[in-house]
Short mmCIF file of C-alpha atoms and ligand atoms in Angstrom, two decimals:
data_model
loop_
_atom_site.label_atom_id
_atom_site.label_comp_id
_atom_site.label_asym_id
_atom_site.label_seq_id
_atom_site.Cartn_x
_atom_site.Cartn_y
_atom_site.Cartn_z
CA MET F 6 0.00 0.00 0.00
CA ILE F 7 2.85 2.37 0.80
CA HIS F 8 4.19 1.95 -2.72
CA GLU F 9 0.80 2.82 -4.27
CA ASN F 10 0.38 5.78 -1.91
CA LEU F 11 3.78 7.10 -2.93
CA LEU F 12 2.89 6.89 -6.61
CA GLN F 13 -0.19 9.02 -5.91
CA VAL F 14 1.72 11.50 -3.78
CA GLU F 15 4.39 11.81 -6.47
CA GLU F 16 1.73 12.51 -9.09
CA LYS F 17 0.22 15.25 -6.94
CA ILE F 18 3.65 16.77 -6.26
CA GLN F 19 4.37 16.89 -9.98
CA ARG F 20 1.02 18.52 -10.74
CA ALA F 21 1.55 21.13 -8.01
CA CYS F 22 5.04 21.85 -9.36
CA ASP F 23 3.52 22.40 -12.80
CA ASN F 24 0.83 24.69 -11.38
CA GLY F 25 3.34 26.69 -9.39
CA LYS F 26 5.96 26.74 -12.17
CA ARG F 27 8.33 24.96 -9.83
CA SER F 28 10.99 22.45 -10.73
CA ARG F 29 10.32 19.02 -9.20
CA LYS F 30 13.91 18.79 -8.05
CA ASP F 31 13.47 21.88 -5.84
CA VAL F 32 10.87 20.11 -3.71
CA THR F 33 11.99 17.37 -1.31
CA LEU F 34 9.44 14.96 0.07
CA ILE F 35 10.02 14.10 3.73
CA ALA F 36 8.23 10.86 4.61
CA VAL F 37 6.92 11.39 8.15
CA SER F 38 7.19 7.95 9.70
CA LYS F 39 6.24 8.89 13.28
CA THR F 40 4.40 6.12 15.18
CA LYS F 41 4.93 3.76 12.22
CA PRO F 42 6.98 0.55 12.47
CA ILE F 43 10.39 -0.10 10.97
CA GLU F 44 8.88 -2.36 8.29
CA ASP F 45 6.95 0.59 6.89
CA ILE F 46 10.15 2.59 6.61
CA TYR F 47 11.87 -0.23 4.75
CA GLU F 48 8.89 -0.41 2.40
CA ALA F 49 9.24 3.29 1.63
CA ILE F 50 12.99 2.83 1.10
CA GLU F 51 12.14 0.13 -1.44
CA SER F 52 10.22 2.85 -3.28
CA ASN F 53 13.34 5.05 -3.24
CA ILE F 54 12.34 7.32 -0.37
CA MET F 55 15.53 8.30 1.47
CA VAL F 56 14.41 11.24 3.64
CA PHE F 57 12.38 10.61 6.80
CA GLY F 58 10.92 12.82 9.52
CA GLU F 59 10.16 12.00 13.15
CA ASN F 60 8.74 14.19 15.93
CA LYS F 61 9.86 12.33 19.08
CA VAL F 62 13.54 12.13 20.00
CA GLN F 63 13.33 8.67 21.53
CA ASP F 64 11.53 7.18 18.54
CA LEU F 65 13.88 8.86 16.11
CA VAL F 66 16.97 7.54 17.90
CA ALA F 67 15.55 4.01 18.01
CA LYS F 68 14.85 4.12 14.29
CA MET F 69 18.23 5.65 13.41
CA ASP F 70 19.91 2.89 15.43
CA THR F 71 17.94 0.17 13.65
CA ILE F 72 17.75 1.17 9.99
CA ASP F 73 20.92 0.14 8.19
CA LYS F 74 20.39 2.19 5.03
CA PRO F 75 21.92 5.59 4.27
CA VAL F 76 18.73 7.56 4.88
CA GLU F 77 18.56 11.20 5.91
CA TRP F 78 16.73 11.96 9.16
CA HIS F 79 14.88 15.17 9.96
CA PHE F 80 13.61 16.15 13.39
CA ILE F 81 10.25 17.91 13.01
CA GLY F 82 8.78 17.91 16.55
CA HIS F 83 9.04 20.11 19.60
CA LEU F 84 12.55 19.78 21.04
CA GLN F 85 13.49 19.98 24.72
CA ARG F 86 16.95 21.25 25.54
CA ASN F 87 17.92 18.17 27.53
CA LYS F 88 17.39 16.01 24.43
CA VAL F 89 19.44 18.07 21.99
CA LYS F 90 22.50 15.89 22.63
CA TYR F 91 20.80 12.85 21.09
CA LEU F 92 20.26 14.63 17.77
CA VAL F 93 23.35 16.71 17.14
CA GLY F 94 25.66 15.05 14.64
CA ARG F 95 22.98 12.57 13.60
CA VAL F 96 20.19 14.50 11.91
CA ALA F 97 20.33 16.44 8.65
CA LEU F 98 18.03 19.20 9.85
CA ILE F 99 16.14 20.28 12.98
CA HIS F 100 12.93 21.98 11.77
CA SER F 101 11.66 23.33 15.08
CA VAL F 102 13.94 25.93 16.66
CA ASP F 103 11.77 28.57 18.31
CA SER F 104 13.85 30.05 21.13
CA PHE F 105 17.36 31.37 21.67
CA ARG F 106 17.83 29.07 24.67
CA LEU F 107 17.23 26.03 22.48
CA ALA F 108 19.56 27.40 19.79
CA GLU F 109 22.26 27.98 22.42
CA GLN F 110 21.99 24.38 23.58
CA ILE F 111 22.25 23.12 19.99
CA ASN F 112 25.30 25.34 19.57
CA ILE F 113 26.98 23.98 22.73
CA GLU F 114 26.40 20.34 21.74
CA SER F 115 27.54 21.07 18.19
CA LYS F 116 30.76 22.62 19.46
CA ASN F 117 31.37 19.57 21.65
CA LYS F 118 31.01 17.32 18.63
CA ASN F 119 32.83 19.68 16.29
CA VAL F 120 29.92 19.92 13.84
CA VAL F 121 27.67 22.64 12.49
CA THR F 122 23.97 21.83 12.94
CA ASN F 123 21.47 22.97 10.33
CA VAL F 124 18.18 24.29 11.65
CA LEU F 125 14.96 25.96 10.59
CA ILE F 126 13.05 28.51 12.62
CA GLU F 127 9.51 27.35 13.35
CA VAL F 128 7.02 30.18 12.85
CA ASN F 129 3.44 30.11 14.16
CA MET F 130 1.92 31.79 11.12
CA ALA F 131 -1.71 31.33 12.19
CA ARG F 132 -0.93 32.53 15.73
CA GLU F 133 -2.56 29.44 17.21
CA GLU F 134 -2.44 29.25 21.03
CA SER F 135 -1.87 25.50 20.90
CA LYS F 136 1.16 25.63 18.64
CA TYR F 137 4.86 26.06 19.20
CA GLY F 138 6.90 28.42 17.05
CA VAL F 139 7.76 32.10 17.19
CA MET F 140 5.32 34.75 16.08
CA PRO F 141 6.15 36.05 12.59
CA GLU F 142 7.22 39.46 13.91
CA ASP F 143 9.74 37.81 16.27
CA ALA F 144 11.50 35.62 13.70
CA GLU F 145 13.97 38.23 12.49
CA SER F 146 15.35 39.15 15.91
CA LEU F 147 15.71 35.47 16.85
CA ILE F 148 17.59 34.77 13.63
CA HIS F 149 19.79 37.78 14.27
CA LEU F 150 20.75 36.41 17.70
CA ILE F 151 21.34 32.88 16.38
CA SER F 152 23.52 34.20 13.55
CA LYS F 153 26.20 35.01 16.17
CA LEU F 154 26.47 31.36 17.23
CA THR F 155 29.30 29.61 15.40
CA ASN F 156 28.08 26.01 15.27
CA ILE F 157 24.46 26.40 14.22
CA LYS F 158 23.22 27.47 10.81
CA VAL F 159 19.75 28.76 9.98
CA LEU F 160 18.78 27.41 6.55
CA GLY F 161 15.21 28.68 6.48
CA LEU F 162 11.73 28.68 8.00
CA MET F 163 9.16 26.06 8.91
CA THR F 164 5.46 26.29 9.71
CA ILE F 165 2.66 23.94 10.70
CA ALA F 166 -0.54 25.33 9.24
CA PRO F 167 -3.89 24.80 10.98
CA TYR F 168 -5.74 21.56 10.48
CA THR F 169 -8.51 22.18 7.95
CA GLN F 170 -10.73 20.35 5.48
CA ASN F 171 -10.14 23.10 2.95
CA ALA F 172 -6.43 23.48 2.20
CA GLU F 173 -7.03 26.72 0.31
CA GLU F 174 -7.55 28.33 3.73
CA ASN F 175 -3.85 27.78 4.40
CA ARG F 176 -2.57 29.36 1.20
CA ASN F 177 -1.99 32.75 2.78
CA TYR F 178 0.01 31.28 5.67
CA PHE F 179 2.35 29.64 3.15
CA LYS F 180 2.54 32.77 1.01
CA ASN F 181 3.36 34.85 4.08
CA LEU F 182 6.04 32.44 5.31
CA ARG F 183 7.76 32.81 1.96
CA LYS F 184 7.43 36.61 2.17
CA LEU F 185 8.93 36.52 5.65
CA LEU F 186 11.92 34.57 4.33
CA VAL F 187 12.45 37.04 1.49
CA ASP F 188 12.09 40.01 3.87
CA ILE F 189 14.59 38.62 6.39
CA ASN F 190 17.08 37.76 3.64
CA ALA F 191 16.83 41.37 2.48
CA LYS F 192 18.11 42.53 5.88
CA ASN F 193 21.52 41.08 4.98
CA ILE F 194 22.20 39.62 8.40
CA ASP F 195 25.81 38.37 8.51
CA ASN F 196 26.02 34.62 7.78
CA VAL F 197 22.30 34.32 7.03
CA ILE F 198 21.08 33.42 3.57
CA MET F 199 17.93 31.37 3.94
CA SER F 200 16.60 29.21 1.11
CA VAL F 201 14.53 26.50 2.80
CA LEU F 202 10.76 26.59 3.34
CA SER F 203 9.42 23.54 5.20
CA MET F 204 5.66 23.74 4.79
CA GLY F 205 2.76 21.52 3.78
CA MET F 206 1.49 18.22 5.20
CA THR F 207 -0.87 15.56 3.83
CA GLY F 208 -3.87 17.89 3.74
CA ASP F 209 -2.22 20.90 2.15
CA TYR F 210 1.13 20.06 0.54
CA THR F 211 0.00 20.81 -3.01
CA ILE F 212 -0.93 24.35 -1.98
CA ALA F 213 2.37 24.70 -0.09
CA ILE F 214 4.32 23.66 -3.21
CA GLU F 215 2.47 26.22 -5.30
CA GLU F 216 3.55 28.83 -2.72
CA GLY F 217 7.20 27.85 -2.69
CA ALA F 218 7.74 24.92 -0.30
CA THR F 219 11.15 23.29 -0.66
CA TYR F 220 10.41 20.57 1.92
CA ILE F 221 6.98 19.01 2.34
CA ARG F 222 6.32 16.74 5.33
CA VAL F 223 3.87 13.98 4.45
CA GLY F 224 2.86 11.22 6.88
CA THR F 225 -0.73 10.00 6.50
CA GLY F 226 -0.67 10.33 2.71
CA ILE F 227 2.19 7.81 2.55
CA PHE F 228 1.83 5.52 5.57
CA GLY F 229 -1.94 5.73 6.17
CA ALA F 230 -3.82 6.93 9.24
CA ARG F 231 -2.03 6.89 12.60
C1 PLP G 321 2.83 14.52 11.89
C2 PLP G 321 3.48 15.69 11.26
C3 PLP G 321 3.47 15.85 9.86
C4 PLP G 321 2.76 14.92 8.92
O1 PLP G 321 1.36 15.00 9.10
P1 PLP G 321 0.36 14.29 8.07
O2 PLP G 321 -0.87 15.11 8.16
O3 PLP G 321 0.18 12.90 8.57
O4 PLP G 321 0.97 14.33 6.73
C5 PLP G 321 4.14 16.95 9.34
N1 PLP G 321 4.79 17.83 10.12
C6 PLP G 321 4.83 17.70 11.46
C7 PLP G 321 5.56 18.72 12.26
C8 PLP G 321 4.19 16.63 12.07
O5 PLP G 321 4.23 16.53 13.41
#
């Protein structure tokens, strides 16, 4: 079933790229395997998926320790400072930095391991009480502060749009995240040139692609309901 789902998802990605005049190679599909068993991940790998996302540190570490294929892991969930050490040096990208304290901890662990950790700033575009992420107006100052840290690099922005039956309702959040990225780039902050937009999930990834997503995070659409 995962194979068939992936064929469908790929078709929809291609159509959205066409609609948005995007090149398919500029959009990376992250298969969100959270709560799903190892066998499902291997099935996706069989279908040439090599980028996976998880939202719990413990689950991610268990899966990284088990899967013996050269896959790329992304951390997409809320991150506590005491768990940063389990991720640094092992994940390609942390999508969910939303405070300077967290960034500082990532920087400390990265220095210890002599690596530079790539991160995105999570922005709460819809200003939902229940969500993590910085408010849009606070993103620039946070990025400015983080830009002074030597072992952490901000590659772009991430958002989790509201759950909705009608994905069109989220179009403006995606459009505005892209605008925010362009605006912050225009400030010419030293060491900051952002190019990554992580936005769009099963319900709304086609809209996100039309609005400039470079990473889409798709779970249910690939692995089925959780
Ligand atoms: C679970 C999750 C996804 C995937 O959600 P689906 O609706 O199943 O595609 C994407 N991003 C984040 C941050 C998630 O936690």
